[in-house]
mmCIF file with all atom_site columns, C-alpha atoms in Angstrom:
data_model
loop_
_atom_site.group_PDB
_atom_site.id
_atom_site.type_symbol
_atom_site.label_atom_id
_atom_site.label_alt_id
_atom_site.label_comp_id
_atom_site.label_asym_id
_atom_site.label_entity_id
_atom_site.label_seq_id
_atom_site.pdbx_PDB_ins_code
_atom_site.Cartn_x
_atom_site.Cartn_y
_atom_site.Cartn_z
_atom_site.occupancy
_atom_site.B_iso_or_equiv
_atom_site.pdbx_formal_charge
_atom_site.auth_seq_id
_atom_site.auth_comp_id
_atom_site.auth_asym_id
_atom_site.auth_atom_id
_atom_site.pdbx_PDB_model_num
ATOM 1  C CA . MET A 1 1  ? 7.137  -16.172 -18.662 1.00 0.00 ? 212 MET A CA 1
ATOM 2  C CA . VAL A 1 2  ? 8.701  -19.247 -17.309 1.00 0.00 ? 213 VAL A CA 1
ATOM 3  C CA . ARG A 1 3  ? 7.212  -21.782 -15.867 1.00 0.00 ? 214 ARG A CA 1
ATOM 4  C CA . LYS A 1 4  ? 9.133  -23.133 -12.593 1.00 0.00 ? 215 LYS A CA 1
ATOM 5  C CA . THR A 1 5  ? 7.790  -25.865 -9.576  1.00 0.00 ? 216 THR A CA 1
ATOM 6  C CA . ILE A 1 6  ? 8.255  -24.894 -6.293  1.00 0.00 ? 217 ILE A CA 1
ATOM 7  C CA . VAL A 1 7  ? 7.912  -25.931 -2.795  1.00 0.00 ? 218 VAL A CA 1
ATOM 8  C CA . MET A 1 8  ? 6.135  -23.521 -0.712  1.00 0.00 ? 219 MET A CA 1
ATOM 9  C CA . ASN A 1 9  ? 4.879  -23.865 3.189   1.00 0.00 ? 220 ASN A CA 1
ATOM 10 C CA . GLU A 1 10 ? 1.406  -24.847 3.565   1.00 0.00 ? 221 GLU A CA 1
ATOM 11 C CA . ASP A 1 11 ? 0.861  -21.924 5.739   1.00 0.00 ? 222 ASP A CA 1
ATOM 12 C CA . ILE A 1 12 ? 2.390  -19.177 3.019   1.00 0.00 ? 223 ILE A CA 1
ATOM 13 C CA . VAL A 1 13 ? 0.126  -20.884 -0.015  1.00 0.00 ? 224 VAL A CA 1
ATOM 14 C CA . ARG A 1 14 ? -2.950 -20.831 2.738   1.00 0.00 ? 225 ARG A CA 1
ATOM 15 C CA . ASP A 1 15 ? -1.773 -16.597 3.106   1.00 0.00 ? 226 ASP A CA 1
ATOM 16 C CA . LEU A 1 16 ? -1.478 -16.572 -0.730  1.00 0.00 ? 227 LEU A CA 1
ATOM 17 C CA . ASN A 1 17 ? -4.811 -17.716 -1.502  1.00 0.00 ? 228 ASN A CA 1
ATOM 18 C CA . ILE A 1 18 ? -6.490 -15.109 0.905   1.00 0.00 ? 229 ILE A CA 1
ATOM 19 C CA . LEU A 1 19 ? -4.509 -12.170 -0.400  1.00 0.00 ? 230 LEU A CA 1
ATOM 20 C CA . ALA A 1 20 ? -5.197 -13.514 -3.987  1.00 0.00 ? 231 ALA A CA 1
ATOM 21 C CA . LYS A 1 21 ? -9.147 -13.423 -3.493  1.00 0.00 ? 232 LYS A CA 1
ATOM 22 C CA . LYS A 1 22 ? -8.689 -9.893  -1.204  1.00 0.00 ? 233 LYS A CA 1
ATOM 23 C CA . GLU A 1 23 ? -6.637 -8.707  -4.658  1.00 0.00 ? 234 GLU A CA 1
ATOM 24 C CA . GLN A 1 24 ? -9.014 -10.334 -7.049  1.00 0.00 ? 235 GLN A CA 1
ATOM 25 C CA . ARG A 1 25 ? -5.974 -11.822 -8.320  1.00 0.00 ? 236 ARG A CA 1
ATOM 26 C CA . ASP A 1 26 ? -5.405 -15.776 -9.471  1.00 0.00 ? 237 ASP A CA 1
ATOM 27 C CA . PHE A 1 27 ? -2.823 -17.488 -6.940  1.00 0.00 ? 238 PHE A CA 1
ATOM 28 C CA . SER A 1 28 ? -0.435 -16.750 -9.617  1.00 0.00 ? 239 SER A CA 1
ATOM 29 C CA . GLY A 1 29 ? -0.717 -13.144 -9.900  1.00 0.00 ? 240 GLY A CA 1
ATOM 30 C CA . ALA A 1 30 ? -0.760 -12.871 -6.153  1.00 0.00 ? 241 ALA A CA 1
ATOM 31 C CA . LEU A 1 31 ? 2.373  -14.979 -5.789  1.00 0.00 ? 242 LEU A CA 1
ATOM 32 C CA . ARG A 1 32 ? 4.276  -12.713 -8.651  1.00 0.00 ? 243 ARG A CA 1
ATOM 33 C CA . TYR A 1 33 ? 2.838  -9.579  -6.636  1.00 0.00 ? 244 TYR A CA 1
ATOM 34 C CA . VAL A 1 34 ? 4.068  -10.328 -3.340  1.00 0.00 ? 245 VAL A CA 1
ATOM 35 C CA . LEU A 1 35 ? 7.578  -11.255 -4.977  1.00 0.00 ? 246 LEU A CA 1
ATOM 36 C CA . ARG A 1 36 ? 8.294  -8.430  -6.560  1.00 0.00 ? 247 ARG A CA 1
ATOM 37 C CA . ILE A 1 37 ? 7.299  -6.123  -3.429  1.00 0.00 ? 248 ILE A CA 1
ATOM 38 C CA . GLY A 1 38 ? 9.767  -8.415  -1.622  1.00 0.00 ? 249 GLY A CA 1
ATOM 39 C CA . LEU A 1 39 ? 12.380 -8.146  -3.858  1.00 0.00 ? 250 LEU A CA 1
ATOM 40 C CA . LEU A 1 40 ? 12.409 -4.395  -4.021  1.00 0.00 ? 251 LEU A CA 1
ATOM 41 C CA . ALA A 1 41 ? 12.157 -4.087  -0.570  1.00 0.00 ? 252 ALA A CA 1
ATOM 42 C CA . VAL A 1 42 ? 15.354 -6.318  0.076   1.00 0.00 ? 253 VAL A CA 1
ATOM 43 C CA . GLU A 1 43 ? 16.480 -3.618  -2.891  1.00 0.00 ? 254 GLU A CA 1
ATOM 44 C CA . ASN A 1 44 ? 15.032 -0.218  -0.907  1.00 0.00 ? 255 ASN A CA 1
ATOM 45 C CA . PRO A 1 45 ? 15.070 -1.119  2.688   1.00 0.00 ? 256 PRO A CA 1
ATOM 46 C CA . GLU A 1 46 ? 14.651 2.093   3.541   1.00 0.00 ? 257 GLU A CA 1
ATOM 47 C CA . LEU A 1 47 ? 10.972 1.988   2.009   1.00 0.00 ? 258 LEU A CA 1
ATOM 48 C CA . THR A 1 48 ? 8.179  0.838   3.620   1.00 0.00 ? 259 THR A CA 1
ATOM 49 C CA . VAL A 1 49 ? 6.030  -1.964  1.670   1.00 0.00 ? 260 VAL A CA 1
ATOM 50 C CA . GLN A 1 50 ? 3.175  0.648   1.495   1.00 0.00 ? 261 GLN A CA 1
ATOM 51 C CA . GLU A 1 51 ? 5.719  3.118   -0.154  1.00 0.00 ? 262 GLU A CA 1
ATOM 52 C CA . ILE A 1 52 ? 6.466  0.406   -2.579  1.00 0.00 ? 263 ILE A CA 1
ATOM 53 C CA . LYS A 1 53 ? 3.111  -0.087  -3.951  1.00 0.00 ? 264 LYS A CA 1
ATOM 54 C CA . ASP A 1 54 ? 2.423  3.404   -4.151  1.00 0.00 ? 265 ASP A CA 1
ATOM 55 C CA . ILE A 1 55 ? 5.282  3.255   -6.030  1.00 0.00 ? 266 ILE A CA 1
ATOM 56 C CA . ILE A 1 56 ? 3.922  0.131   -8.285  1.00 0.00 ? 267 ILE A CA 1
ATOM 57 C CA . GLU A 1 57 ? 0.248  1.810   -8.441  1.00 0.00 ? 268 GLU A CA 1
ATOM 58 C CA . ALA A 1 58 ? 1.540  5.133   -10.168 1.00 0.00 ? 269 ALA A CA 1
ATOM 59 C CA . ARG A 1 59 ? 3.946  3.747   -12.531 1.00 0.00 ? 270 ARG A CA 1
ATOM 60 C CA . VAL A 1 60 ? 0.485  1.754   -13.926 1.00 0.00 ? 271 VAL A CA 1
ATOM 61 C CA . ASP A 1 61 ? -0.953 5.107   -13.419 1.00 0.00 ? 272 ASP A CA 1
ATOM 62 C CA . VAL A 1 62 ? 1.630  6.510   -15.963 1.00 0.00 ? 273 VAL A CA 1
ATOM 63 C CA . GLU A 1 63 ? 1.896  3.163   -18.064 1.00 0.00 ? 274 GLU A CA 1
ATOM 64 C CA . MET A 1 64 ? -2.273 3.424   -18.600 1.00 0.00 ? 275 MET A CA 1
ATOM 65 C CA . GLY A 1 65 ? -1.497 7.340   -19.246 1.00 0.00 ? 276 GLY A CA 1
ATOM 66 C CA . ASN A 1 66 ? -3.899 8.304   -16.122 1.00 0.00 ? 277 ASN A CA 1
ATOM 67 C CA . VAL A 1 67 ? -1.509 10.736  -15.147 1.00 0.00 ? 278 VAL A CA 1
ATOM 68 C CA . SER A 1 68 ? -0.563 14.153  -16.401 1.00 0.00 ? 279 SER A CA 1
ATOM 69 C CA . GLU A 1 69 ? 1.968  16.536  -16.263 1.00 0.00 ? 280 GLU A CA 1
ATOM 70 C CA . VAL A 1 70 ? 1.828  19.406  -13.898 1.00 0.00 ? 281 VAL A CA 1
ATOM 71 C CA . ASP A 1 71 ? 3.087  23.159  -14.310 1.00 0.00 ? 282 ASP A CA 1
ATOM 72 C CA . LEU A 1 72 ? 4.978  24.050  -12.128 1.00 0.00 ? 283 LEU A CA 1
ATOM 73 C CA . ASN A 1 73 ? 4.494  27.360  -12.938 1.00 0.00 ? 284 ASN A CA 1
ATOM 74 C CA . SER A 1 74 ? 0.958  27.825  -12.621 1.00 0.00 ? 285 SER A CA 1
ATOM 75 C CA . ILE A 1 75 ? 1.035  26.432  -8.980  1.00 0.00 ? 286 ILE A CA 1
#
């Protein structure tokens, strides 16, 4: 992980602190989370923020082994 010093508007810092508390994250974790979503939104303008969050959550589920393949022949 790389450490950088950045300058941010006080309103953004306040909003990030609120998000961090709501999401039970520390400030750095909240910042990394919103930056990840923001970068994905810029790269994929056709997706909504909720769709991006759902994709991130689905990837975590796959990585954690919380999902299994569906046998399409059984449907």
